[in-house]
Short mmCIF file of C-alpha atoms in Angstrom, two decimals:
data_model
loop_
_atom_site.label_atom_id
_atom_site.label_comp_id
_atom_site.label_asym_id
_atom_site.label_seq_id
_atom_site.Cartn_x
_atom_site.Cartn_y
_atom_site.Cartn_z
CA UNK G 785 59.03 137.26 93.94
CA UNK G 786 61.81 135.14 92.92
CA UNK G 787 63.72 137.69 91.53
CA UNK G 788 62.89 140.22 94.21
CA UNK G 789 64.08 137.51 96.96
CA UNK G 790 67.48 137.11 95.29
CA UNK G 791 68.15 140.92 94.72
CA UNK G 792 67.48 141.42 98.39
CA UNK G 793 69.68 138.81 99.48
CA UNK G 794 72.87 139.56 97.30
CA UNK G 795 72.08 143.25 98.45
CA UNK G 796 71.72 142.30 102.19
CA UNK G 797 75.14 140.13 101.75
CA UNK G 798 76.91 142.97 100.27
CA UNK G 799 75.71 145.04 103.33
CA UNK G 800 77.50 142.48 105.47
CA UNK G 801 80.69 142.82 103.85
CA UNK G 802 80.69 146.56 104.21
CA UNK G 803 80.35 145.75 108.08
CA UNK G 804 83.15 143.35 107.62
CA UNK G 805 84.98 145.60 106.57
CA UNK G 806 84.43 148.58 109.18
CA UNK G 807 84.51 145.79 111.83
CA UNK G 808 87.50 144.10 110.72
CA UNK G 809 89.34 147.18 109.66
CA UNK G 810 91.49 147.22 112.97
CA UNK G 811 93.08 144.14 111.89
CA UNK G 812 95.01 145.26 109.49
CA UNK G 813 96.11 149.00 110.55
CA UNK G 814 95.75 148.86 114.63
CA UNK G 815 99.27 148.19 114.82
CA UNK G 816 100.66 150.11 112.41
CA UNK G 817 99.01 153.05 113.61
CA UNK G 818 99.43 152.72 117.38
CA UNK G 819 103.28 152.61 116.42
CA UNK G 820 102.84 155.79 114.68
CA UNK G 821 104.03 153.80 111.48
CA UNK G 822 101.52 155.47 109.34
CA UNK G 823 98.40 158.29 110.07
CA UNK G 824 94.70 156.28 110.50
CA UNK G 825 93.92 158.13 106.94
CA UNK G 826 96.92 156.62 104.93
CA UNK G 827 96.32 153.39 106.79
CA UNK G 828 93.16 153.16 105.76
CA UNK G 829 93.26 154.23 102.21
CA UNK G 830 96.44 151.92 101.83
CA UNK G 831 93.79 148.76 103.68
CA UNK G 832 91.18 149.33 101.50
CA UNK G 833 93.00 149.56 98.52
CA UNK G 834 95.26 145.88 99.55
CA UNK G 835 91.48 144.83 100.47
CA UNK G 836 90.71 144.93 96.66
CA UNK G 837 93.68 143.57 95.07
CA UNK G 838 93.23 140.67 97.94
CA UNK G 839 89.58 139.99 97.13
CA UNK G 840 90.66 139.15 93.13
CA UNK G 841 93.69 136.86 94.34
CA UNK G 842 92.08 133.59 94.84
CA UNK G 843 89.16 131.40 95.12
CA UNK G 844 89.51 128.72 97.65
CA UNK G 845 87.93 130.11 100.45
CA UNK G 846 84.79 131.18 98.63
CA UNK G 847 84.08 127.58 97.54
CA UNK G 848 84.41 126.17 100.68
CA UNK G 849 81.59 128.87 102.12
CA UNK G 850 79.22 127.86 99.37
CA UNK G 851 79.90 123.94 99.61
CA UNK G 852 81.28 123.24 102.44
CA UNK G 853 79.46 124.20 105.21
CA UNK G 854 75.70 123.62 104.35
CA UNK G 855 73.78 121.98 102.10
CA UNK G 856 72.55 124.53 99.42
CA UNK G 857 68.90 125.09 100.40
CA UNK G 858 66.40 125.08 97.81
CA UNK G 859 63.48 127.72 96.54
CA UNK G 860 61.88 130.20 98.84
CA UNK G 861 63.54 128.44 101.82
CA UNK G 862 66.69 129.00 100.72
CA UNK G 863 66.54 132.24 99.73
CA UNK G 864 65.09 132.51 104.17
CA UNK G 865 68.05 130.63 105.19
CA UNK G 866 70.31 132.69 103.52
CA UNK G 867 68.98 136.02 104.43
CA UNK G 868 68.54 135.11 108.30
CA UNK G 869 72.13 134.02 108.14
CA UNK G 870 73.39 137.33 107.00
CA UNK G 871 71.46 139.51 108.81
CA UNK G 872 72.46 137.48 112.27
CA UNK G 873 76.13 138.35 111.09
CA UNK G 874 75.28 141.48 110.68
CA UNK G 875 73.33 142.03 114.20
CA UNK G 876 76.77 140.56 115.92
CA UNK G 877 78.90 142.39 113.99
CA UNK G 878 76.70 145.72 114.80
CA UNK G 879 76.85 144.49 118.71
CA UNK G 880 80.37 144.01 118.93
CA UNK G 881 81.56 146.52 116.98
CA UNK G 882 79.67 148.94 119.65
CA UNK G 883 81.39 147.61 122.59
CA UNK G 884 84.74 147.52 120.68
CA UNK G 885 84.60 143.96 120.98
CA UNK G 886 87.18 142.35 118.26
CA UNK G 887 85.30 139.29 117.47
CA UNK G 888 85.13 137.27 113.98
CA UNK G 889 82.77 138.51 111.53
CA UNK G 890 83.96 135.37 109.66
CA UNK G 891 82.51 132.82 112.69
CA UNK G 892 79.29 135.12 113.27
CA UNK G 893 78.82 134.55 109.26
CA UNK G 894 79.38 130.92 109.97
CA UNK G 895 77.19 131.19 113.30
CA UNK G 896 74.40 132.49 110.95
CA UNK G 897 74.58 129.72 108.50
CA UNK G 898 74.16 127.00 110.55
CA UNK G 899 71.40 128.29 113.08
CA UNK G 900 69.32 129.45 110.18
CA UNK G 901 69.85 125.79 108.48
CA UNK G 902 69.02 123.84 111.50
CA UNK G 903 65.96 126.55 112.03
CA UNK G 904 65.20 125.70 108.34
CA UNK G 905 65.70 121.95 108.58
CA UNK G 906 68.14 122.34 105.99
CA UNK G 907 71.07 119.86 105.98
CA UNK G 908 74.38 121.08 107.82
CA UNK G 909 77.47 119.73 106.41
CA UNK G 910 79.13 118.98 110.03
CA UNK G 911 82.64 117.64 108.91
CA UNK G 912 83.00 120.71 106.64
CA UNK G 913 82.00 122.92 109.81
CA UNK G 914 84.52 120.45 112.71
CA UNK G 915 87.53 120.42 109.54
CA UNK G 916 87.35 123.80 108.10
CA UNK G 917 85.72 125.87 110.85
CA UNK G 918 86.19 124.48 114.25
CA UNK G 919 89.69 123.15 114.27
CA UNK G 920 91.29 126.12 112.47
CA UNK G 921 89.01 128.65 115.17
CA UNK G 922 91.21 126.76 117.97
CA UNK G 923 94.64 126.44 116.60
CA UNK G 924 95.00 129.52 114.23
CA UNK G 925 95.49 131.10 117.60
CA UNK G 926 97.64 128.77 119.11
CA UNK G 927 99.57 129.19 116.08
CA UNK G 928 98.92 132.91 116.06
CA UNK G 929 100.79 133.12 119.76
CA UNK G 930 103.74 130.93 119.31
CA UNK G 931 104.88 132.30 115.76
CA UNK G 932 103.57 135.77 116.95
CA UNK G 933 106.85 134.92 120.20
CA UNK G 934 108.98 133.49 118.13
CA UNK G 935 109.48 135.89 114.76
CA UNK G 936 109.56 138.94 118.12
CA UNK G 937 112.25 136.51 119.85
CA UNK G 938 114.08 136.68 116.10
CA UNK G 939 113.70 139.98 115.87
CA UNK G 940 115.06 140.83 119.15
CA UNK G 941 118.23 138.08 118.31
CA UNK G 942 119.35 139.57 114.79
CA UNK G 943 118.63 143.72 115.93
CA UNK G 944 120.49 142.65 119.45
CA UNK G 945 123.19 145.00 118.55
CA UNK G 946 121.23 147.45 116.49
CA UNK G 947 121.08 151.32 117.33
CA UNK G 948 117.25 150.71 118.80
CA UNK G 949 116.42 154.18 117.66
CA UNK G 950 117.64 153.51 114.15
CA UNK G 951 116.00 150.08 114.20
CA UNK G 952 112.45 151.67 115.54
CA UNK G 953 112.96 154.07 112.28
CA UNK G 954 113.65 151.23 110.08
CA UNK G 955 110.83 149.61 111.93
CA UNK G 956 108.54 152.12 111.45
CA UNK G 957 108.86 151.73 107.37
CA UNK G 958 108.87 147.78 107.45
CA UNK G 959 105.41 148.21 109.56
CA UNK G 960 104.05 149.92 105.93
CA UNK G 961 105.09 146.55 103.81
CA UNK G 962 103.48 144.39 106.42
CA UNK G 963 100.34 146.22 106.62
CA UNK G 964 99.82 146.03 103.27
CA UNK G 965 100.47 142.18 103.31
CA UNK G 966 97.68 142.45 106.34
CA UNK G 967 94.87 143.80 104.45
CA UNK G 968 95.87 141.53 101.59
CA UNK G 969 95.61 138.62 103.58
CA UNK G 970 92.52 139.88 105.30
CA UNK G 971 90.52 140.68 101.48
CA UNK G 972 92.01 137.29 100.20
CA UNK G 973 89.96 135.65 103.45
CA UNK G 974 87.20 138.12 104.33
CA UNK G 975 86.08 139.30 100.90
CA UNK G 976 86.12 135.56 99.16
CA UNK G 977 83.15 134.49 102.16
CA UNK G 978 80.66 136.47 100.73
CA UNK G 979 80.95 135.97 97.54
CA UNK G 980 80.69 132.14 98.39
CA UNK G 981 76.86 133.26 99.92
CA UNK G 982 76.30 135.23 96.65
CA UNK G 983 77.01 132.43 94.53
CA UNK G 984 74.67 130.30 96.63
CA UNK G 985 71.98 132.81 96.48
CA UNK G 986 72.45 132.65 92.38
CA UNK G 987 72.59 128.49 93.03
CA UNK G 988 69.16 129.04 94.29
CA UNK G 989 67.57 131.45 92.10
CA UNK G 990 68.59 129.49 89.33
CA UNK G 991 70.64 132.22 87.44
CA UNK G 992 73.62 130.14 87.36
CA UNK G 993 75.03 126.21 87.64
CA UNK G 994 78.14 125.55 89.50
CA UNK G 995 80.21 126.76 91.87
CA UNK G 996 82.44 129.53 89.64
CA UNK G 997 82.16 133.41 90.80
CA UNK G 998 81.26 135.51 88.47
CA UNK G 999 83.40 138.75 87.70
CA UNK G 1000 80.83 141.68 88.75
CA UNK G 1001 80.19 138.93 92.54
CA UNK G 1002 84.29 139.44 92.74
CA UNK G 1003 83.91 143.28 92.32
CA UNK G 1004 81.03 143.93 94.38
CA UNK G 1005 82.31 142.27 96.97
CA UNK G 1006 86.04 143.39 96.98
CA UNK G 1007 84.51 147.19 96.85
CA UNK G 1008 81.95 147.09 99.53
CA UNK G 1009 84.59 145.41 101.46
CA UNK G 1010 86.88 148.21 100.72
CA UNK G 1011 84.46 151.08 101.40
CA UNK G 1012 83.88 149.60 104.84
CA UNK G 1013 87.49 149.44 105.59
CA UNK G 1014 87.61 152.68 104.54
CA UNK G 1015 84.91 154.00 106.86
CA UNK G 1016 86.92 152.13 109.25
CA UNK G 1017 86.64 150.76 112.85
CA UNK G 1018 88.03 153.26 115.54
CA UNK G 1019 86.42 151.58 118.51
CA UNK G 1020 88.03 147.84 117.86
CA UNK G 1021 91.48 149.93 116.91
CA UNK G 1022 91.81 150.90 120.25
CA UNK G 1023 91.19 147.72 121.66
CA UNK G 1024 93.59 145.77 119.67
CA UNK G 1025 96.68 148.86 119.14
CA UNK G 1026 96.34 150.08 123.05
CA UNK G 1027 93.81 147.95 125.13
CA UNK G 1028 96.11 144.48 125.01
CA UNK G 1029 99.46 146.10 124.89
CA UNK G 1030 101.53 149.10 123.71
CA UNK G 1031 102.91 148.21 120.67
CA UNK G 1032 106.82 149.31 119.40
CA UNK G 1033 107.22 149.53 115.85
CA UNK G 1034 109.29 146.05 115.79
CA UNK G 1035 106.49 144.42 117.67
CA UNK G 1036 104.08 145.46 115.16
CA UNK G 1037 106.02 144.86 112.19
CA UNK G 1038 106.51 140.59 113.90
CA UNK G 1039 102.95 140.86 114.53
CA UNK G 1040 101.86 141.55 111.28
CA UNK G 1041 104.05 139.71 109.72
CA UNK G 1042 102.96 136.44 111.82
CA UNK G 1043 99.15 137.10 110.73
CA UNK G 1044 99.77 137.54 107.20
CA UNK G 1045 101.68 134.58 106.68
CA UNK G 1046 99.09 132.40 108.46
CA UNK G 1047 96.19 134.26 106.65
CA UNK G 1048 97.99 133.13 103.36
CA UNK G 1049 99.01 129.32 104.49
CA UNK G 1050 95.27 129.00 105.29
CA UNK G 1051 93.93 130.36 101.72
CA UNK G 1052 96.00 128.76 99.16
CA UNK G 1053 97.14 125.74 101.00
CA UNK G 1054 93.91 124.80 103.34
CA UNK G 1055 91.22 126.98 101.60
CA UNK G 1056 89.86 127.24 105.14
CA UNK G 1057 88.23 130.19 106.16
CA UNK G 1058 89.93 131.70 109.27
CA UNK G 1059 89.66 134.66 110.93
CA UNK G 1060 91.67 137.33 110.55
CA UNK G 1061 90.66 138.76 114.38
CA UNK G 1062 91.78 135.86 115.85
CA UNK G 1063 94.94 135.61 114.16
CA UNK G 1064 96.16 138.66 114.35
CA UNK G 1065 95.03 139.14 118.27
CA UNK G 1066 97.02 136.21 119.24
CA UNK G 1067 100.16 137.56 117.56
CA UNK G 1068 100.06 140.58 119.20
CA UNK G 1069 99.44 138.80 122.56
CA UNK G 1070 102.63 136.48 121.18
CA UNK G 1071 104.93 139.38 120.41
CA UNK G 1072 103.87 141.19 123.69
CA UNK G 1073 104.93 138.36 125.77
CA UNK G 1074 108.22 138.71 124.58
CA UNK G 1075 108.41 141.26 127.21
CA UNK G 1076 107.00 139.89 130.36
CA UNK G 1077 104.33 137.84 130.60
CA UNK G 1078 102.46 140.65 132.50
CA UNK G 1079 102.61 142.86 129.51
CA UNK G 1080 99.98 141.74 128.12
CA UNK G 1081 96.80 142.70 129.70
CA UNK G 1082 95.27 139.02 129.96
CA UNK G 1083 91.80 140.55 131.82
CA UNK G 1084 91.17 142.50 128.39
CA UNK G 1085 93.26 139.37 126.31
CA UNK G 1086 90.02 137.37 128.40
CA UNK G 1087 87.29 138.96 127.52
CA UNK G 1088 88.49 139.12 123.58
CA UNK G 1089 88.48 135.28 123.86
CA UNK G 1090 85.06 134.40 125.32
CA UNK G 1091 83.78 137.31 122.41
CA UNK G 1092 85.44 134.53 120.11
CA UNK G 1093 83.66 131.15 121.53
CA UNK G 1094 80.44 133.15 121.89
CA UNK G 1095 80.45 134.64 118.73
CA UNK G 1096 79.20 131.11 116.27
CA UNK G 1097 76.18 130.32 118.77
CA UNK G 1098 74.97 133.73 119.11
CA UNK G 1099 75.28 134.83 115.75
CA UNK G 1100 73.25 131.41 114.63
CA UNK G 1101 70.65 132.20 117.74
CA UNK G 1102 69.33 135.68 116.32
CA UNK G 1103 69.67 133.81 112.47
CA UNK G 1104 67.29 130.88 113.78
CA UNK G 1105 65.12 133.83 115.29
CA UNK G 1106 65.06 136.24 112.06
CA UNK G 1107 64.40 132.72 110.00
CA UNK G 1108 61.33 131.87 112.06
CA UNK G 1109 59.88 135.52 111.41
CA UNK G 1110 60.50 136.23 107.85
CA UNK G 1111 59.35 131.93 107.39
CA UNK G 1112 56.24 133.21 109.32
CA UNK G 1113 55.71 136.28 107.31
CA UNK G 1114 56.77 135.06 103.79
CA UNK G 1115 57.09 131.29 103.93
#
């Protein structure tokens, strides 16, 4: 049963990630296609690929999911707490992803940790969750918005006397580069999350000691990750390349260029696990407003917020739910 309970829950995370990765797809092409900077297919083949190569470059994040957030459950209940927690991730990601919602699979993950602890009476760390959850959900926007205005307000300064056709062209091939550092940024963060679950799950199940990830958990993750990028996420594309604003190439390019760099400040220097929505949605609301304020659509900007401060205490609702039924069932 042991063994049964731990294949099912490293196979259920895994099934997460590929959601991830069709959910969170948009982040990294949306802009690049909407500019017409690259076709959706050679977006998303170069996206998944980046995904990969992102997953194996770095570790920090993934600790922090498996020892920062909750106290590693023990036995049967652990194995219940863990599963619960993924499959409310999962049920938000599925829900949002239908209404084209561009919400954090990272904070519905998070969500789904902590409802199915506290549903389990397992121990929450809470300064873990306030330092490395809750402050960087509020200001990796803020940050997102200002550097998101001020790289477009460069851009606009150093290209001032530019041929703007020539510099959309030029534009256009600079979007490719920052794509790619995108989805880099995006499997550094997104990828390393799970596999901090799937080392918990081994944690539990006694199959290893300590918090390193083993080679085939890096793999596994970084390619179900990439397959779901690959199967991509048309719905939340057109929210975030058409539904906020309508993108130039050199808006695209600052965007992207703001959300990579903050991805990559928040992995190797913070090991905090952000989300790459967030970030990227708030530079593109940045760059718009570069414009006029009333570029940006801030009805549809709105709505993409409250998805975001919804997204922890729903996800952790249906976890404390699906913990209570499979406790009642298999507990």
């Amino acid at each position: 049963m042991d063994t049964f309970a731990l294949v099912v829950v490293i196979g259920v995370a895994l099934f997460f990630t590929y959601t991830n990765g069709f959910h969170d797809s948009a982040n990294a092409i949306a802009t690049s296609v909407s500019t017409r900077a690259l076709t959706p297919r050679a977006a998303l083949v170069m996206a998944a690929v980046m995904n990969l190569i992102g997953a194996f470059a770095g570790g920090g994040v993934a600790h922090t999911v498996s020892k920062g957030i909750i106290e590693t459950p023990t036995g049967k209940q652990g194995m219940i707490i863990l599963f619960a927690a993924l499959i409310g991730a999962i049920v938000w990601n599925l829900t949002t992803w239908y209404f084209g919602l561009p919400s954090s699979s990272s904070h519905a993950l998070f969500g789904g940790m902590v409802g199915a602890a506290l549903a389990g009476s397992s121990g929450v760390i809470w300064s873990g969750v306030v330092d490395k959850i809750i402050i960087p959900m509020i200001l990796s926007p803020v940050v997102g918005l200002v550097v998101g205005y001020l790289a477009m307000v460069g851009v606009m300064w150093i290209f001032r006397r530019s041929n703007p056709h020539k510099a959309k062209r030029g534009f256009r091939i600079a979007q490719t580069v920052s794509a790619a550092a995108m989805a880099l940024g995006h499997g550094l963060q997104d990828a390393q999350k799970t596999m901090g679950i799937v080392v918990m799950a081994l944690t539990i199940g006694d199959v290893q000691q300590g918090d390193s990830i083993p080679i085939w958990v890096k793999f596994a993750c970084a390619a179900m990750l990439s397959l779901g990028t690959y199967a991509g996420g048309w719905r939340i594309m057109r929210t975030l390349g058409r539904k906020i604003i309508e993108l130039d190439p050199p808006q695209g390019f600052a965007a992207e260029a703001t959300a990579s760099s903050i991805l990559y400040t928040t992995s190797y220097v913070f090991q905090a696990p952000i989300s790459t929505t967030h970030v990227i949605t708030s530079a593109i609301m940045g760059v718009g407003a570069t414009k006029r304020v009333k570029a940006v659509r801030w009805g549809v900007a709105k709505n993409i917020v409250m998805g975001w401060f919804i997204t922890m205490p729903a996800a952790g609702c249906v976890a404390a739910v699906v913990y209570w039924i499979t406790h009642l069932i298999f507990g």
